């Protein structure tokens, strides 16, 4: 049998091939029967050949079945094409070429599903089919791990990664998966990955374009720009105009004399920026140079061989430049010392040539002889309008269908982009003229302009005024604006892209400017997690993920251990805000509630929406949700503006995508809430608590649906808002049914926290305000043993109190023991959760950030920051730094008693008494208006005595002040001048004589002079 040449898998003609697989069932049987470690080691050695009987399944399977077409395409997308070539001789056939990977794919590096190649995927498909033939309809986790290890290599994967992947696919927690489950997961994984990549590379133009009407006249031939983004336009009649980036006319002049206006026509122009000159090519075969500042003539080059239809200039060295002119577009690039020119002649559509010509003398002489022989033919071609053939020596010639009308070169990507009459944007390697590296098809009309930006984007404009943006790496169109959308009308005569202002200018009968909008890089000092306010976030302990939802209907999945963004899916609730979220007991499904009044169940690892839970008729906003188990059934409970408790039955066997709620409880219909329900809390297996806008708290029995308790918060004094937005159970106390201690905590108006007893005679056991400013408490969390209470207020402060022995017996009127407080955010904190396994506090705020803190208040980091952290390595945390926006916020500024009418003693914490240490009142913190203070000397003395003589100063402050007051002033050794006695003079005569200092034995003035001279 003849051996055929092996096709390269990355080539266009390469075929998908796989090696023959031995029976996986036989391997499983051998693995179960063999217990000798040496035997297992011999079987898994790299060089050993396993001698075994071939199974009937592998014999009957002559070829590997084909994968779904969409899956093969997605796998091939991972192999990115490169536009530059290198030294490939030293790369062996077995070596793998590493392709470029974009920033979004780097974030997927740790996922095992992102490491599967197309060949390995085909092996996995064959293994699944083999199990199905042997009546194994689904795989458990052990068989799944065995398949992956055999198909991918045991050295490339580990059990932890495979078990995590199995749980992601098995979202219903049945313990078994099928091939279509695996395909569905992989398909959605790749689809969302592409969407995520496109969102990272988002680029578009602000529509419509900024339009500037220009006087009627000849068409604009060309647009150029200066270093300060000033635009220069030139018309055929010699009208040169300078425009500001805002399209305001600076100056304009017709450089040709009126007497010669009919005979002189402008063909093209360019700018000599270092010399402050304009180069104009005219129809009289002339090149004219003008001063760009005053349009005065400087130089003229006449009697050229042909009319210069296009002209270009390049600065090459000090006092050295190159001026080029020709028939079609041409540009000189000093980076590789060559001229690139285009033509409508198909065999020589694009030519890269040297400036000095070819170095092959024989080739040059041959071309000269052929030129002389074909002179008559060349003249005839010129008469008929047929383009002549270009010389071949010292050139790289690109043959392109229907020629090239425009091109652009990118030194950064080593890429040439061309466009022409065939409506295709082609991407070329400058040294490989045989085949383009990419062909971008989408235009419906000939292309008149292309450009490559520094952001790796290609801009193309066609004759129908359609503007497109292409991504260089993915070779996909990411933006399209037709004439109706961009507002550009008329025939386009010139285009130009300005890198400084990122604007695309087009000239027709008007001047149009399109402003490019990119995904701006994040400020290294200001790290944000979402673009819009974060309304909810929770920790998933199964996968160690943090999931957050925002106002713009975006759900993001973060890695707790590093802070990296793992996954995100947008438009979760059709553009409505994600107001709440929770997990099912297995941690594999996510339940979200939105402002659209709908609940959705997700496999959040790939963004698959499994179910939609919605009531009939009008749907009001959902404020909170919970997943509970009652009467041996699972339910999703939602509360919100409809003032009812909605129960949705959850069953993994149900095939209905849309589901209606169960009948309401009778007590809920008759004696339920009369206002909007804002919060829900559960205490398995019996209790469920809800709170409403009017301050009412109802505790329900989940088993029977009856009301157990009804609490009403004290009415506020200075405000009408008495809503209760957060309730939480102290579960270690609630399970003791006969205990009179407080087992329910709720917030309330005027910044108070209320402790309620479920079984004692006194319902309201304790109340206190964590903040001195009476700021509204927006979020509450407790540790697993209910020892410490964490609260957050509307200003972003977090307070910690020790409640282990607080409100356990009789009602108390004092506050619990204060532990700590710090500022975590600059705005309202809506989510607060204690992660007891790692001693970490999770917080989310409407300031668009989700942050991690140690339980002592040490700043770990913000999800979305540039630098990742290692959760178990404190040296990688941000501590002792604080978030930058907190540092610069006025409310975080320290207070001083000299600026406020209060004693400094209230700002100092006594560590022995554990007193509350809070900042200044909010009114004082917000008072930033400048003012003038008139202070006299007597006022200063009084204030100093008042501060030094205070009786309530703390130990540390008293000690520091005593050191200052008892410190002796020392100015060095006493000199002769300091030892002189002085006396008060009652009468001072008009004239006095110089004192006689001879009695002192020295003249102090001479001593002082001599000492200064010596120094």
PDB file of C-alpha atoms in Angstrom, residues 793-910:
ATOM      1  CA  UNK A 793     -24.554  51.416  55.818  1.00  0.00           C
ATOM      2  CA  UNK A 794     -25.496  53.719  52.980  1.00  0.00           C
ATOM      3  CA  UNK A 795     -22.113  55.470  53.057  1.00  0.00           C
ATOM      4  CA  UNK A 796     -20.124  52.269  52.524  1.00  0.00           C
ATOM      5  CA  UNK A 797     -18.935  51.744  56.106  1.00  0.00           C
ATOM      6  CA  UNK A 798     -18.770  48.243  57.601  1.00  0.00           C
ATOM      7  CA  UNK A 799     -19.200  47.764  61.349  1.00  0.00           C
ATOM      8  CA  UNK A 800     -18.340  44.684  63.376  1.00  0.00           C
ATOM      9  CA  UNK A 801     -19.913  43.820  66.766  1.00  0.00           C
ATOM     10  CA  UNK A 802     -19.546  40.886  69.091  1.00  0.00           C
ATOM     11  CA  UNK A 803     -23.057  39.484  69.704  1.00  0.00           C
ATOM     12  CA  UNK A 804     -22.168  36.092  71.156  1.00  0.00           C
ATOM     13  CA  UNK A 805     -23.634  37.004  74.555  1.00  0.00           C
ATOM     14  CA  UNK A 806     -25.867  39.849  73.414  1.00  0.00           C
ATOM     15  CA  UNK A 807     -29.664  39.736  73.911  1.00  0.00           C
ATOM     16  CA  UNK A 808     -29.666  36.110  75.084  1.00  0.00           C
ATOM     17  CA  UNK A 809     -31.955  36.459  78.101  1.00  0.00           C
ATOM     18  CA  UNK A 810     -33.600  39.717  79.124  1.00  0.00           C
ATOM     19  CA  UNK A 811     -34.154  42.846  77.039  1.00  0.00           C
ATOM     20  CA  UNK A 812     -31.104  45.084  76.890  1.00  0.00           C
ATOM     21  CA  UNK A 813     -30.781  48.789  76.163  1.00  0.00           C
ATOM     22  CA  UNK A 814     -27.051  49.043  75.496  1.00  0.00           C
ATOM     23  CA  UNK A 815     -25.193  48.340  72.294  1.00  0.00           C
ATOM     24  CA  UNK A 816     -23.163  45.127  71.875  1.00  0.00           C
ATOM     25  CA  UNK A 817     -19.405  45.116  72.209  1.00  0.00           C
ATOM     26  CA  UNK A 818     -17.773  47.092  69.416  1.00  0.00           C
ATOM     27  CA  UNK A 819     -14.986  45.301  67.546  1.00  0.00           C
ATOM     28  CA  UNK A 820     -13.989  47.200  64.419  1.00  0.00           C
ATOM     29  CA  UNK A 821     -15.161  49.365  61.552  1.00  0.00           C
ATOM     30  CA  UNK A 822     -13.781  50.510  58.197  1.00  0.00           C
ATOM     31  CA  UNK A 823     -14.976  52.003  54.958  1.00  0.00           C
ATOM     32  CA  UNK A 824     -15.398  49.389  52.225  1.00  0.00           C
ATOM     33  CA  UNK A 825     -17.197  51.400  49.516  1.00  0.00           C
ATOM     34  CA  UNK A 826     -18.054  54.977  48.681  1.00  0.00           C
ATOM     35  CA  UNK A 827     -21.771  54.331  48.287  1.00  0.00           C
ATOM     36  CA  UNK A 828     -24.660  52.111  49.368  1.00  0.00           C
ATOM     37  CA  UNK A 829     -23.666  48.501  50.146  1.00  0.00           C
ATOM     38  CA  UNK A 830     -26.382  46.085  49.011  1.00  0.00           C
ATOM     39  CA  UNK A 831     -24.615  42.737  49.503  1.00  0.00           C
ATOM     40  CA  UNK A 832     -22.657  41.467  52.467  1.00  0.00           C
ATOM     41  CA  UNK A 833     -21.692  37.825  53.047  1.00  0.00           C
ATOM     42  CA  UNK A 834     -19.304  36.103  55.460  1.00  0.00           C
ATOM     43  CA  UNK A 835     -17.302  33.245  53.902  1.00  0.00           C
ATOM     44  CA  UNK A 836     -16.502  31.290  57.040  1.00  0.00           C
ATOM     45  CA  UNK A 837     -14.345  28.666  55.311  1.00  0.00           C
ATOM     46  CA  UNK A 838     -11.721  31.273  54.416  1.00  0.00           C
ATOM     47  CA  UNK A 839     -12.446  33.965  57.057  1.00  0.00           C
ATOM     48  CA  UNK A 840     -13.349  36.434  54.326  1.00  0.00           C
ATOM     49  CA  UNK A 841     -16.030  39.075  53.929  1.00  0.00           C
ATOM     50  CA  UNK A 842     -17.646  39.644  50.521  1.00  0.00           C
ATOM     51  CA  UNK A 843     -19.224  43.029  49.779  1.00  0.00           C
ATOM     52  CA  UNK A 844     -20.987  44.538  46.766  1.00  0.00           C
ATOM     53  CA  UNK A 845     -22.102  48.120  46.266  1.00  0.00           C
ATOM     54  CA  UNK A 846     -23.845  50.378  43.807  1.00  0.00           C
ATOM     55  CA  UNK A 847     -20.451  52.032  43.253  1.00  0.00           C
ATOM     56  CA  UNK A 848     -19.996  49.199  40.669  1.00  0.00           C
ATOM     57  CA  UNK A 849     -17.487  47.205  42.716  1.00  0.00           C
ATOM     58  CA  UNK A 850     -17.399  43.792  44.387  1.00  0.00           C
ATOM     59  CA  UNK A 851     -14.643  43.474  46.980  1.00  0.00           C
ATOM     60  CA  UNK A 852     -13.067  40.971  49.354  1.00  0.00           C
ATOM     61  CA  UNK A 853     -11.944  41.756  52.899  1.00  0.00           C
ATOM     62  CA  UNK A 854     -10.540  39.769  55.743  1.00  0.00           C
ATOM     63  CA  UNK A 855     -12.796  39.571  58.772  1.00  0.00           C
ATOM     64  CA  UNK A 856     -10.466  42.082  60.428  1.00  0.00           C
ATOM     65  CA  UNK A 857     -10.974  44.636  57.668  1.00  0.00           C
ATOM     66  CA  UNK A 858      -7.815  44.004  55.631  1.00  0.00           C
ATOM     67  CA  UNK A 859      -8.323  44.912  51.980  1.00  0.00           C
ATOM     68  CA  UNK A 860      -7.752  41.867  49.731  1.00  0.00           C
ATOM     69  CA  UNK A 861      -8.824  43.292  46.375  1.00  0.00           C
ATOM     70  CA  UNK A 862     -11.559  44.307  43.956  1.00  0.00           C
ATOM     71  CA  UNK A 863     -12.903  41.856  41.426  1.00  0.00           C
ATOM     72  CA  UNK A 864     -11.866  43.163  38.040  1.00  0.00           C
ATOM     73  CA  UNK A 865      -8.550  44.707  39.064  1.00  0.00           C
ATOM     74  CA  UNK A 866      -5.513  44.227  36.842  1.00  0.00           C
ATOM     75  CA  UNK A 867      -3.384  42.294  39.321  1.00  0.00           C
ATOM     76  CA  UNK A 868      -4.703  38.915  40.504  1.00  0.00           C
ATOM     77  CA  UNK A 869      -4.356  37.824  44.110  1.00  0.00           C
ATOM     78  CA  UNK A 870      -3.757  34.539  45.861  1.00  0.00           C
ATOM     79  CA  UNK A 871      -6.394  34.181  48.534  1.00  0.00           C
ATOM     80  CA  UNK A 872      -4.191  32.088  50.828  1.00  0.00           C
ATOM     81  CA  UNK A 873      -1.163  34.388  50.452  1.00  0.00           C
ATOM     82  CA  UNK A 874      -1.685  37.621  52.431  1.00  0.00           C
ATOM     83  CA  UNK A 875       1.367  39.195  50.790  1.00  0.00           C
ATOM     84  CA  UNK A 876      -0.596  39.285  47.509  1.00  0.00           C
ATOM     85  CA  UNK A 877      -3.420  41.287  49.088  1.00  0.00           C
ATOM     86  CA  UNK A 878      -3.823  45.037  48.679  1.00  0.00           C
ATOM     87  CA  UNK A 879      -3.510  45.555  52.428  1.00  0.00           C
ATOM     88  CA  UNK A 880      -2.354  47.945  53.920  1.00  0.00           C
ATOM     89  CA  UNK A 881      -3.554  49.991  50.963  1.00  0.00           C
ATOM     90  CA  UNK A 882      -7.196  50.995  50.595  1.00  0.00           C
ATOM     91  CA  UNK A 883      -9.277  51.486  47.431  1.00  0.00           C
ATOM     92  CA  UNK A 884      -8.289  54.676  45.662  1.00  0.00           C
ATOM     93  CA  UNK A 885     -11.809  56.083  45.380  1.00  0.00           C
ATOM     94  CA  UNK A 886     -12.222  55.689  49.137  1.00  0.00           C
ATOM     95  CA  UNK A 887      -8.932  57.448  49.732  1.00  0.00           C
ATOM     96  CA  UNK A 888      -9.952  60.524  47.741  1.00  0.00           C
ATOM     97  CA  UNK A 889     -13.590  60.638  48.828  1.00  0.00           C
ATOM     98  CA  UNK A 890     -14.368  63.665  51.072  1.00  0.00           C
ATOM     99  CA  UNK A 891     -16.260  61.523  53.581  1.00  0.00           C
ATOM    100  CA  UNK A 892     -13.096  59.506  54.218  1.00  0.00           C
ATOM    101  CA  UNK A 893     -11.047  62.534  55.232  1.00  0.00           C
ATOM    102  CA  UNK A 894      -9.966  62.541  58.883  1.00  0.00           C
ATOM    103  CA  UNK A 895     -11.472  65.099  61.270  1.00  0.00           C
ATOM    104  CA  UNK A 896      -9.711  67.510  63.623  1.00  0.00           C
ATOM    105  CA  UNK A 897     -11.079  69.212  66.730  1.00  0.00           C
ATOM    106  CA  UNK A 898      -9.639  72.589  65.691  1.00  0.00           C
ATOM    107  CA  UNK A 899     -11.898  72.511  62.589  1.00  0.00           C
ATOM    108  CA  UNK A 900     -15.038  71.255  64.328  1.00  0.00           C
ATOM    109  CA  UNK A 901     -16.800  72.156  67.549  1.00  0.00           C
ATOM    110  CA  UNK A 902     -16.069  68.873  69.301  1.00  0.00           C
ATOM    111  CA  UNK A 903     -13.432  67.338  71.511  1.00  0.00           C
ATOM    112  CA  UNK A 904     -10.725  65.173  69.960  1.00  0.00           C
ATOM    113  CA  UNK A 905     -11.307  62.573  72.642  1.00  0.00           C
ATOM    114  CA  UNK A 906     -14.311  61.178  70.779  1.00  0.00           C
ATOM    115  CA  UNK A 907     -12.041  60.279  67.881  1.00  0.00           C
ATOM    116  CA  UNK A 908      -9.731  58.022  69.891  1.00  0.00           C
ATOM    117  CA  UNK A 909     -10.460  54.422  70.744  1.00  0.00           C
ATOM    118  CA  UNK A 910      -9.588  53.033  74.151  1.00  0.00           C
TER     119      UNK A 910
END
